[in-house]
mmCIF file of C-alpha atoms in Angstrom:
data_model
loop_
_atom_site.group_PDB
_atom_site.id
_atom_site.type_symbol
_atom_site.label_atom_id
_atom_site.label_comp_id
_atom_site.label_asym_id
_atom_site.label_seq_id
_atom_site.Cartn_x
_atom_site.Cartn_y
_atom_site.Cartn_z
ATOM 1 C CA SER A 224 -0.047 0.208 0.117
ATOM 2 C CA GLY A 225 1.042 3.623 -0.318
ATOM 3 C CA ILE A 226 3.068 2.863 -3.685
ATOM 4 C CA LEU A 227 2.918 4.990 -6.877
ATOM 5 C CA VAL A 228 2.130 3.927 -10.341
ATOM 6 C CA SER A 229 5.246 4.585 -12.406
ATOM 7 C CA SER A 230 4.436 3.506 -15.824
ATOM 8 C CA PRO A 231 1.513 3.085 -18.224
ATOM 9 C CA PRO A 232 0.422 -0.615 -18.999
ATOM 10 C CA THR A 233 2.953 -2.386 -20.872
ATOM 11 C CA ARG A 234 2.355 -2.811 -24.735
ATOM 12 C CA ALA A 235 -1.018 -4.607 -25.542
ATOM 13 C CA ASP A 236 -1.145 -7.948 -27.064
ATOM 14 C CA GLU A 237 -2.480 -7.396 -30.654
ATOM 15 C CA GLU A 238 -4.905 -10.365 -30.730
ATOM 16 C CA SER A 239 -6.384 -9.754 -27.237
ATOM 17 C CA GLY A 240 -5.787 -6.120 -26.931
ATOM 18 C CA LYS A 241 -4.747 -6.743 -23.254
ATOM 19 C CA SER A 242 -1.500 -5.769 -21.367
ATOM 20 C CA ASP A 243 0.695 -8.034 -19.109
ATOM 21 C CA GLY A 244 1.404 -5.533 -16.372
ATOM 22 C CA ILE A 245 2.280 -1.985 -15.067
ATOM 23 C CA PHE A 246 5.221 -0.839 -12.751
ATOM 24 C CA VAL A 247 4.893 0.700 -9.198
ATOM 25 C CA GLN A 248 7.431 2.349 -7.151
ATOM 26 C CA ASP A 249 7.982 3.408 -3.632
ATOM 27 C CA PRO A 250 7.469 7.212 -3.219
ATOM 28 C CA ALA A 251 11.160 7.860 -1.950
ATOM 29 C CA GLY A 252 12.533 6.249 -5.021
ATOM 30 C CA GLY A 253 16.136 4.923 -5.162
ATOM 31 C CA GLU A 254 17.412 1.669 -5.708
ATOM 32 C CA ASN A 255 15.301 -1.378 -5.128
ATOM 33 C CA SER A 256 12.277 0.817 -5.190
ATOM 34 C CA GLY A 257 10.427 -0.538 -8.219
ATOM 35 C CA LEU A 258 8.303 -3.508 -8.839
ATOM 36 C CA TYR A 259 6.606 -5.165 -11.956
ATOM 37 C CA VAL A 260 2.970 -5.962 -11.400
ATOM 38 C CA TRP A 261 2.141 -8.963 -13.649
ATOM 39 C CA SER A 262 -1.229 -9.507 -14.534
ATOM 40 C CA GLN A 263 -0.853 -12.546 -16.645
ATOM 41 C CA GLY A 264 -2.138 -11.019 -19.589
ATOM 42 C CA GLN A 265 -5.132 -9.659 -18.018
ATOM 43 C CA PHE A 266 -5.095 -5.874 -18.132
ATOM 44 C CA GLY A 267 -7.586 -4.601 -20.314
ATOM 45 C CA SER A 268 -10.060 -1.601 -20.566
ATOM 46 C CA GLU A 269 -10.955 -2.145 -16.817
ATOM 47 C CA LEU A 270 -7.639 -1.214 -15.544
ATOM 48 C CA SER A 271 -7.854 2.647 -14.845
ATOM 49 C CA VAL A 272 -4.718 4.144 -13.544
ATOM 50 C CA GLU A 273 -2.475 6.996 -14.206
ATOM 51 C CA LEU A 274 1.331 7.857 -13.538
ATOM 52 C CA GLY A 275 1.423 9.114 -9.925
ATOM 53 C CA ASP A 276 -1.707 7.342 -8.654
ATOM 54 C CA GLU A 277 -1.163 5.997 -5.256
ATOM 55 C CA VAL A 278 -2.550 2.353 -4.889
ATOM 56 C CA THR A 279 -2.760 -0.671 -2.828
ATOM 57 C CA ILE A 280 -2.369 -4.104 -4.472
ATOM 58 C CA SER A 281 -2.785 -7.460 -3.261
ATOM 59 C CA GLY A 282 -0.745 -10.419 -5.090
ATOM 60 C CA LYS A 283 1.806 -12.889 -4.979
ATOM 61 C CA ILE A 284 5.520 -12.417 -5.191
ATOM 62 C CA SER A 285 7.284 -14.446 -7.760
ATOM 63 C CA GLU A 286 10.678 -14.765 -9.266
ATOM 64 C CA TYR A 287 10.366 -15.147 -13.202
ATOM 65 C CA TYR A 288 13.789 -16.128 -14.145
ATOM 66 C CA GLY A 289 15.374 -13.571 -12.130
ATOM 67 C CA TRP A 290 12.787 -10.849 -12.589
ATOM 68 C CA THR A 291 10.862 -10.117 -9.245
ATOM 69 C CA GLU A 292 6.933 -9.748 -9.857
ATOM 70 C CA LEU A 293 3.952 -9.165 -7.982
ATOM 71 C CA VAL A 294 1.566 -11.608 -9.736
ATOM 72 C CA VAL A 295 -2.254 -10.427 -9.638
ATOM 73 C CA GLY A 296 -5.318 -12.157 -11.154
ATOM 74 C CA ASP A 297 -6.878 -8.915 -12.863
ATOM 75 C CA ALA A 298 -7.338 -5.155 -12.330
ATOM 76 C CA SER A 299 -9.494 -5.835 -9.195
ATOM 77 C CA ALA A 300 -6.343 -6.465 -7.289
ATOM 78 C CA ILE A 301 -5.574 -2.795 -7.673
ATOM 79 C CA THR A 302 -7.183 -0.125 -5.762
ATOM 80 C CA VAL A 303 -6.464 3.691 -6.173
ATOM 81 C CA THR A 304 -6.456 5.300 -2.890
ATOM 82 C CA GLY A 305 -4.984 8.675 -3.845
ATOM 83 C CA SER A 306 -2.212 10.286 -5.580
ATOM 84 C CA GLY A 307 1.248 11.574 -5.132
ATOM 85 C CA THR A 308 4.296 12.849 -6.965
ATOM 86 C CA LEU A 309 6.639 10.318 -8.625
ATOM 87 C CA PRO A 310 10.406 10.717 -7.732
ATOM 88 C CA THR A 311 12.579 12.182 -10.414
ATOM 89 C CA PRO A 312 14.084 9.269 -12.496
ATOM 90 C CA ALA A 313 17.544 8.080 -10.999
ATOM 91 C CA ASP A 314 20.261 9.879 -12.982
ATOM 92 C CA LEU A 315 22.809 7.222 -13.932
ATOM 93 C CA GLY A 316 24.920 9.482 -16.162
ATOM 94 C CA ASP A 317 26.462 7.318 -19.159
ATOM 95 C CA GLY A 318 25.596 4.071 -17.073
ATOM 96 C CA ALA A 319 29.210 2.979 -16.739
ATOM 97 C CA GLY A 320 29.378 0.374 -13.921
ATOM 98 C CA ALA A 321 25.811 0.593 -12.885
ATOM 99 C CA ASP A 322 24.266 -2.200 -11.001
ATOM 100 C CA TRP A 323 21.368 -2.866 -13.031
ATOM 101 C CA ASN A 324 19.916 -5.371 -10.372
ATOM 102 C CA ALA A 325 19.453 -2.601 -7.955
ATOM 103 C CA TRP A 326 17.735 -0.671 -10.438
ATOM 104 C CA GLU A 327 15.614 -3.289 -11.566
ATOM 105 C CA SER A 328 11.864 -2.147 -12.503
ATOM 106 C CA VAL A 329 12.947 1.337 -11.593
ATOM 107 C CA PRO A 330 12.562 4.544 -13.704
ATOM 108 C CA VAL A 331 16.253 5.708 -14.656
ATOM 109 C CA THR A 332 17.957 8.159 -16.840
ATOM 110 C CA LEU A 333 21.011 7.679 -18.979
ATOM 111 C CA THR A 334 22.786 10.241 -20.778
ATOM 112 C CA GLY A 335 25.033 10.393 -23.994
ATOM 113 C CA GLN A 336 24.079 6.945 -25.564
ATOM 114 C CA THR A 337 24.823 5.441 -28.972
ATOM 115 C CA ILE A 338 23.109 2.421 -30.564
ATOM 116 C CA GLU A 339 25.970 0.167 -30.751
ATOM 117 C CA SER A 340 24.047 -2.505 -32.535
ATOM 118 C CA VAL A 341 20.373 -3.793 -33.340
ATOM 119 C CA ASN A 342 19.043 -7.393 -33.169
ATOM 120 C CA ALA A 343 16.412 -9.005 -35.248
ATOM 121 C CA TYR A 344 13.788 -8.094 -32.514
ATOM 122 C CA ASN A 345 14.876 -4.173 -32.999
ATOM 123 C CA THR A 346 16.315 -4.081 -29.434
ATOM 124 C CA GLY A 347 19.363 -1.889 -29.613
ATOM 125 C CA THR A 348 22.441 -2.152 -27.348
ATOM 126 C CA LEU A 349 23.340 1.004 -25.745
ATOM 127 C CA THR A 350 26.637 2.552 -24.953
ATOM 128 C CA ALA A 351 25.890 1.609 -21.244
ATOM 129 C CA GLY A 352 25.982 -2.250 -22.176
ATOM 130 C CA ILE A 353 22.060 -2.283 -21.594
ATOM 131 C CA GLY A 354 19.471 -2.746 -24.284
ATOM 132 C CA LEU A 355 16.818 -0.522 -25.608
ATOM 133 C CA ASP A 356 13.622 -2.207 -25.831
ATOM 134 C CA ASP A 357 9.865 -1.418 -26.619
ATOM 135 C CA GLY A 358 8.278 -2.590 -23.726
ATOM 136 C CA PHE A 359 5.633 0.064 -23.929
ATOM 137 C CA VAL A 360 6.175 1.784 -27.289
ATOM 138 C CA PHE A 361 7.991 0.922 -30.687
ATOM 139 C CA ASN A 362 10.865 3.168 -31.268
ATOM 140 C CA ASP A 363 12.448 3.923 -34.653
ATOM 141 C CA TYR A 364 16.287 4.248 -34.572
ATOM 142 C CA ASP A 365 19.200 2.781 -36.450
ATOM 143 C CA CYS A 366 22.653 1.462 -35.496
ATOM 144 C CA ARG A 367 24.925 4.247 -34.832
ATOM 145 C CA GLY A 368 22.135 6.577 -34.082
ATOM 146 C CA ALA A 369 22.818 8.707 -30.673
ATOM 147 C CA TYR A 370 20.363 9.859 -28.021
ATOM 148 C CA ALA A 371 21.251 12.805 -25.775
ATOM 149 C CA SER A 372 19.429 11.231 -22.941
ATOM 150 C CA LEU A 373 17.063 8.352 -22.420
ATOM 151 C CA THR A 374 14.551 7.867 -19.778
ATOM 152 C CA GLY A 375 12.704 4.342 -19.093
ATOM 153 C CA ILE A 376 11.968 1.690 -16.899
ATOM 154 C CA VAL A 377 14.729 -1.099 -16.428
ATOM 155 C CA PHE A 378 13.346 -4.649 -17.543
ATOM 156 C CA TYR A 379 15.220 -7.857 -17.008
ATOM 157 C CA GLN A 380 14.000 -10.410 -19.521
ATOM 158 C CA TYR A 381 15.606 -13.310 -21.246
ATOM 159 C CA GLU A 382 18.594 -12.911 -18.814
ATOM 160 C CA ALA A 383 19.286 -9.353 -20.380
ATOM 161 C CA TRP A 384 18.653 -6.017 -19.021
ATOM 162 C CA SER A 385 16.940 -3.379 -21.158
ATOM 163 C CA LEU A 386 15.828 0.321 -20.769
ATOM 164 C CA ASN A 387 12.132 0.819 -21.832
ATOM 165 C CA ASN A 388 10.948 4.289 -22.492
ATOM 166 C CA ARG A 389 7.271 4.882 -21.406
ATOM 167 C CA ASP A 390 6.654 7.442 -24.246
ATOM 168 C CA GLU A 391 8.317 9.558 -26.882
ATOM 169 C CA ALA A 392 8.813 12.322 -24.200
ATOM 170 C CA ASP A 393 11.377 9.917 -22.461
ATOM 171 C CA LEU A 394 13.687 10.226 -25.556
ATOM 172 C CA GLY A 395 16.063 12.929 -25.447
ATOM 173 C CA ALA A 396 17.137 14.627 -28.769
ATOM 174 C CA TYR A 397 18.377 11.837 -31.602
ATOM 175 C CA THR A 398 21.144 12.226 -33.952
ATOM 176 C CA GLU A 399 20.851 10.259 -37.054
ATOM 177 C CA PRO A 400 23.774 8.076 -38.005
ATOM 178 C CA ALA A 401 25.724 9.095 -40.978
ATOM 179 C CA VAL A 402 25.742 6.911 -44.216
ATOM 180 C CA VAL A 403 29.073 4.979 -44.432
ATOM 181 C CA GLU A 404 30.574 4.272 -47.658
ATOM 182 C CA THR A 405 31.685 0.588 -47.465
ATOM 183 C CA THR A 406 31.534 -2.918 -49.012
ATOM 184 C CA ILE A 407 29.639 -6.054 -48.046
ATOM 185 C CA HIS A 408 33.064 -7.338 -46.656
ATOM 186 C CA GLY A 409 33.187 -4.424 -44.497
ATOM 187 C CA ILE A 410 29.626 -5.148 -43.493
ATOM 188 C CA ARG A 411 29.993 -8.838 -42.706
ATOM 189 C CA ALA A 412 33.484 -9.063 -41.771
ATOM 190 C CA ASP A 413 34.049 -5.734 -39.973
ATOM 191 C CA GLY A 414 30.828 -5.083 -38.351
ATOM 192 C CA VAL A 415 29.683 -1.933 -40.213
ATOM 193 C CA CYS A 416 26.120 -1.228 -39.325
ATOM 194 C CA GLY A 417 23.610 1.326 -39.726
ATOM 195 C CA PRO A 418 23.019 3.378 -42.917
ATOM 196 C CA VAL A 419 25.574 2.278 -45.574
ATOM 197 C CA HIS A 420 26.249 2.926 -49.468
ATOM 198 C CA VAL A 421 27.877 0.106 -51.265
ATOM 199 C CA THR A 422 28.819 0.384 -54.934
ATOM 200 C CA GLY A 423 29.609 -2.226 -57.756
ATOM 201 C CA VAL A 424 27.910 -5.249 -55.922
ATOM 202 C CA VAL A 425 26.708 -8.013 -58.333
ATOM 203 C CA SER A 426 23.428 -9.970 -58.100
ATOM 204 C CA THR A 427 24.038 -13.642 -57.878
ATOM 205 C CA SER A 428 20.542 -14.800 -58.575
ATOM 206 C CA ALA A 429 16.959 -13.491 -59.852
ATOM 207 C CA SER A 430 15.143 -11.730 -57.064
ATOM 208 C CA PHE A 431 12.486 -13.455 -55.168
ATOM 209 C CA GLY A 432 9.639 -12.605 -52.876
ATOM 210 C CA GLU A 433 6.767 -11.593 -55.654
ATOM 211 C CA GLU A 434 4.165 -13.562 -53.704
ATOM 212 C CA ASP A 435 4.696 -11.272 -50.969
ATOM 213 C CA GLU A 436 5.078 -8.153 -52.971
ATOM 214 C CA ARG A 437 8.434 -7.609 -51.495
ATOM 215 C CA THR A 438 12.042 -7.831 -53.241
ATOM 216 C CA TYR A 439 14.814 -10.084 -52.080
ATOM 217 C CA VAL A 440 18.039 -10.281 -53.985
ATOM 218 C CA PHE A 441 21.364 -11.938 -53.167
ATOM 219 C CA VAL A 442 24.454 -9.688 -54.016
ATOM 220 C CA GLN A 443 27.921 -9.864 -53.649
ATOM 221 C CA ASP A 444 31.177 -7.848 -53.788
ATOM 222 C CA ALA A 445 32.633 -8.218 -57.344
ATOM 223 C CA GLY A 446 35.308 -10.746 -56.283
ATOM 224 C CA GLY A 447 33.062 -12.884 -54.387
ATOM 225 C CA GLY A 448 34.631 -15.324 -51.534
ATOM 226 C CA GLU A 449 34.153 -15.176 -47.615
ATOM 227 C CA ASN A 450 32.015 -12.420 -46.242
ATOM 228 C CA SER A 451 31.435 -11.156 -49.744
ATOM 229 C CA GLY A 452 27.436 -11.775 -49.587
ATOM 230 C CA ILE A 453 24.322 -10.159 -48.390
ATOM 231 C CA VAL A 454 20.608 -9.876 -49.191
ATOM 232 C CA VAL A 455 18.981 -6.708 -50.396
ATOM 233 C CA PHE A 456 15.689 -6.378 -48.958
ATOM 234 C CA ASN A 457 13.045 -3.937 -50.108
ATOM 235 C CA PRO A 458 9.731 -4.432 -48.104
ATOM 236 C CA ASP A 459 7.741 -2.021 -50.231
ATOM 237 C CA ALA A 460 7.453 -3.551 -53.639
ATOM 238 C CA TYR A 461 8.555 -6.434 -55.911
ATOM 239 C CA THR A 462 10.940 -5.949 -58.687
ATOM 240 C CA ALA A 463 12.288 -8.601 -60.977
ATOM 241 C CA TYR A 464 16.228 -8.363 -61.327
ATOM 242 C CA THR A 465 18.238 -11.173 -62.805
ATOM 243 C CA SER A 466 21.473 -12.632 -62.184
ATOM 244 C CA GLY A 467 24.628 -10.328 -63.161
ATOM 245 C CA SER A 468 23.077 -7.226 -62.355
ATOM 246 C CA VAL A 469 25.443 -4.632 -60.994
ATOM 247 C CA PHE A 470 23.942 -2.296 -58.241
ATOM 248 C CA ASP A 471 24.733 0.847 -56.218
ATOM 249 C CA VAL A 472 22.610 0.050 -52.941
ATOM 250 C CA THR A 473 21.787 2.601 -50.127
ATOM 251 C CA GLY A 474 20.096 1.244 -47.020
ATOM 252 C CA SER A 475 20.473 0.116 -43.481
ATOM 253 C CA VAL A 476 22.274 -3.040 -42.380
ATOM 254 C CA SER A 477 19.808 -5.321 -40.247
ATOM 255 C CA ASN A 478 19.788 -8.860 -38.936
ATOM 256 C CA TYR A 479 16.833 -10.868 -39.520
ATOM 257 C CA PHE A 480 17.418 -13.797 -37.056
ATOM 258 C CA GLY A 481 20.940 -14.245 -38.101
ATOM 259 C CA LEU A 482 20.438 -13.385 -41.877
ATOM 260 C CA ALA A 483 22.480 -10.158 -42.909
ATOM 261 C CA GLU A 484 20.429 -7.773 -44.984
ATOM 262 C CA ILE A 485 20.584 -4.343 -46.449
ATOM 263 C CA SER A 486 17.079 -3.121 -45.990
ATOM 264 C CA LEU A 487 15.612 -0.245 -48.033
ATOM 265 C CA TYR A 488 12.951 0.253 -45.518
ATOM 266 C CA GLY A 489 12.609 4.182 -45.027
ATOM 267 C CA GLY A 490 14.012 5.462 -48.082
ATOM 268 C CA GLY A 491 16.801 3.292 -49.230
ATOM 269 C CA THR A 492 17.551 2.856 -53.084
ATOM 270 C CA LEU A 493 18.797 -0.082 -55.463
ATOM 271 C CA THR A 494 20.128 1.312 -58.617
ATOM 272 C CA GLU A 495 21.044 -0.875 -61.565
ATOM 273 C CA THR A 496 24.249 0.443 -63.109
ATOM 274 C CA GLY A 497 25.313 -2.237 -65.358
ATOM 275 C CA ASN A 498 25.969 -6.006 -65.919
ATOM 276 C CA ALA A 499 28.872 -8.421 -64.720
ATOM 277 C CA GLU A 500 29.168 -12.052 -64.425
ATOM 278 C CA PRO A 501 29.048 -12.981 -60.851
ATOM 279 C CA THR A 502 31.943 -14.736 -59.368
ATOM 280 C CA ILE A 503 31.588 -18.244 -58.240
ATOM 281 C CA THR A 504 33.800 -19.429 -55.388
ATOM 282 C CA THR A 505 34.759 -23.088 -54.581
ATOM 283 C CA VAL A 506 34.267 -23.807 -51.079
ATOM 284 C CA PRO A 507 37.259 -26.134 -49.629
ATOM 285 C CA THR A 508 35.951 -29.360 -48.334
ATOM 286 C CA ASP A 509 37.074 -28.887 -44.747
ATOM 287 C CA VAL A 510 35.042 -25.825 -44.133
ATOM 288 C CA THR A 511 32.709 -26.514 -41.106
ATOM 289 C CA ASP A 512 31.984 -22.787 -40.323
ATOM 290 C CA TRP A 513 29.475 -21.658 -42.953
ATOM 291 C CA THR A 514 28.905 -17.962 -41.657
ATOM 292 C CA PRO A 515 31.313 -16.384 -43.768
ATOM 293 C CA TRP A 516 29.983 -17.898 -46.795
ATOM 294 C CA GLN A 517 26.461 -16.682 -45.960
ATOM 295 C CA SER A 518 24.711 -15.190 -49.128
ATOM 296 C CA ALA A 519 28.005 -15.667 -51.221
ATOM 297 C CA LEU A 520 27.618 -17.596 -54.701
ATOM 298 C CA ILE A 521 29.397 -20.950 -53.821
ATOM 299 C CA ARG A 522 30.240 -24.044 -55.608
ATOM 300 C CA LEU A 523 30.314 -27.312 -53.745
ATOM 301 C CA ASP A 524 32.553 -30.360 -55.365
ATOM 302 C CA SER A 525 31.729 -34.109 -54.653
ATOM 303 C CA VAL A 526 28.229 -33.783 -52.818
ATOM 304 C CA THR A 527 26.154 -36.650 -51.585
ATOM 305 C CA ALA A 528 22.582 -36.649 -50.097
ATOM 306 C CA VAL A 529 22.197 -37.884 -46.778
ATOM 307 C CA ASN A 530 18.540 -37.129 -46.329
ATOM 308 C CA VAL A 531 15.772 -35.731 -48.102
ATOM 309 C CA ASP A 532 12.690 -34.054 -46.116
ATOM 310 C CA GLU A 533 9.199 -33.884 -46.899
ATOM 311 C CA TRP A 534 9.413 -30.391 -48.449
ATOM 312 C CA GLY A 535 12.207 -31.554 -50.810
ATOM 313 C CA THR A 536 15.138 -30.033 -49.014
ATOM 314 C CA VAL A 537 18.276 -32.063 -49.115
ATOM 315 C CA LEU A 538 20.583 -32.604 -46.366
ATOM 316 C CA THR A 539 24.072 -33.291 -47.667
ATOM 317 C CA ASP A 540 27.468 -34.699 -46.468
ATOM 318 C CA ARG A 541 28.865 -31.337 -46.515
ATOM 319 C CA GLY A 542 26.742 -30.202 -43.264
ATOM 320 C CA VAL A 543 24.393 -27.856 -45.562
ATOM 321 C CA TYR A 544 21.407 -28.397 -47.432
ATOM 322 C CA ILE A 545 20.433 -28.010 -51.116
ATOM 323 C CA ASP A 546 17.148 -26.111 -51.218
ATOM 324 C CA ASN A 547 14.413 -25.282 -53.697
ATOM 325 C CA LEU A 548 13.946 -21.492 -53.458
ATOM 326 C CA PHE A 549 14.561 -21.303 -57.229
ATOM 327 C CA MET A 550 14.002 -24.769 -58.773
ATOM 328 C CA ASP A 551 12.604 -28.122 -57.431
ATOM 329 C CA VAL A 552 15.759 -30.449 -56.921
ATOM 330 C CA GLU A 553 14.869 -34.249 -57.757
ATOM 331 C CA ALA A 554 17.183 -36.154 -55.257
ATOM 332 C CA GLU A 555 16.979 -39.171 -52.709
ATOM 333 C CA GLU A 556 19.097 -40.465 -50.074
ATOM 334 C CA GLY A 557 22.438 -41.637 -51.751
ATOM 335 C CA SER A 558 22.073 -39.079 -54.847
ATOM 336 C CA THR A 559 25.400 -37.506 -55.763
ATOM 337 C CA TRP A 560 26.484 -34.642 -57.671
ATOM 338 C CA THR A 561 29.982 -33.645 -59.012
ATOM 339 C CA SER A 562 29.113 -30.187 -58.106
ATOM 340 C CA VAL A 563 26.486 -27.870 -56.648
ATOM 341 C CA THR A 564 26.318 -24.237 -57.108
ATOM 342 C CA GLY A 565 24.049 -21.304 -55.697
ATOM 343 C CA PRO A 566 24.028 -18.501 -53.219
ATOM 344 C CA LEU A 567 23.829 -19.797 -49.634
ATOM 345 C CA PHE A 568 20.971 -18.904 -47.823
ATOM 346 C CA TYR A 569 20.406 -18.924 -44.012
ATOM 347 C CA THR A 570 17.371 -19.532 -41.950
ATOM 348 C CA SER A 571 16.753 -20.110 -38.335
ATOM 349 C CA TYR A 572 13.780 -22.045 -37.069
ATOM 350 C CA ASP A 573 13.399 -22.848 -33.403
ATOM 351 C CA ASP A 574 17.065 -21.329 -32.959
ATOM 352 C CA VAL A 575 18.230 -24.092 -35.229
ATOM 353 C CA PRO A 576 20.503 -22.603 -37.887
ATOM 354 C CA GLN A 577 20.428 -23.882 -41.596
ATOM 355 C CA PHE A 578 22.644 -22.966 -44.452
ATOM 356 C CA LEU A 579 21.062 -23.903 -47.677
ATOM 357 C CA VAL A 580 22.751 -23.820 -51.218
ATOM 358 C CA GLU A 581 19.972 -22.374 -53.683
ATOM 359 C CA PRO A 582 20.493 -23.747 -57.054
ATOM 360 C CA ARG A 583 19.237 -21.249 -59.704
ATOM 361 C CA SER A 584 18.999 -23.716 -62.600
ATOM 362 C CA ALA A 585 19.687 -27.309 -63.738
ATOM 363 C CA ASP A 586 23.123 -25.862 -64.774
ATOM 364 C CA ASP A 587 23.728 -25.450 -61.078
ATOM 365 C CA LEU A 588 23.599 -29.271 -60.807
ATOM 366 C CA VAL A 589 26.394 -31.391 -62.270
ATOM 367 C CA GLU A 590 25.996 -35.002 -61.823
#
């Protein structure tokens, strides 16, 4: 009792329209002053609380993988008894050396933060070493973008800490990252992220994605080889391209569950400037780490089928698959090929990574 509501409800579930919880805080503030109130997905329109409301709550304390929660059945467990003044969010400066456990579920402010990386869930990693996440609202930022200040509540989920701003007013001035002139190798091997401009890259296949009205196309640096390939993604329209087109690309580097992309979302461009024969690189037989070869145009010599699944995807003795993105592959256990050629796709289902060679025509399968 006598505690204050320190957040709006967390972002509502798209199907149910209901929220998982709210945050509350001791009026004095400081370390260990915050608590997450988890409704088990039951907070809907019947929950009527505002920031600064004084409340009494009945529930059960639980530790959910290290996150302390007050678990309630529904909004009836919360009674508004008055109003108060929330303490000013704790100023942690640049966050260096912060004990995040002490600030769990507490509103804090960080200053001078750069987005060091962005993962597939659009969670940024801040200079302070903590994530910037969307527990309340979605944010639009890019890798290498910088905030003068950030205010939010500290979450602990999936064994990671994140700062979650409650609204746009919690975000300080944002500086857009500059467009970097680089190569695909610079993106893949050197970790260049955010807005980029690459020139003279060559498509290694026809584009795909027409059914979804989106464009995906494998491109690589002119010389091919390790860390030379990437997928260019246009989420707004489908355009048919062919293998051997030369492009200039302006877009933003993204990571779609392990698949490296240059996304054209937000105004990127893919400009065709000419034609060139894409380079095919033969991968040595002793390769076991396929990550550097992702999206590059490769050839495998002396390949045997180990298994063929119900979708026609062929597991090979090289540890990678032959897939049917561009064509159906007729194979059975024990089938052999003198060589198999295609760009190397990557997917991850249930956290199981798969590398898949995508033959573009019958010429890419030599028996």
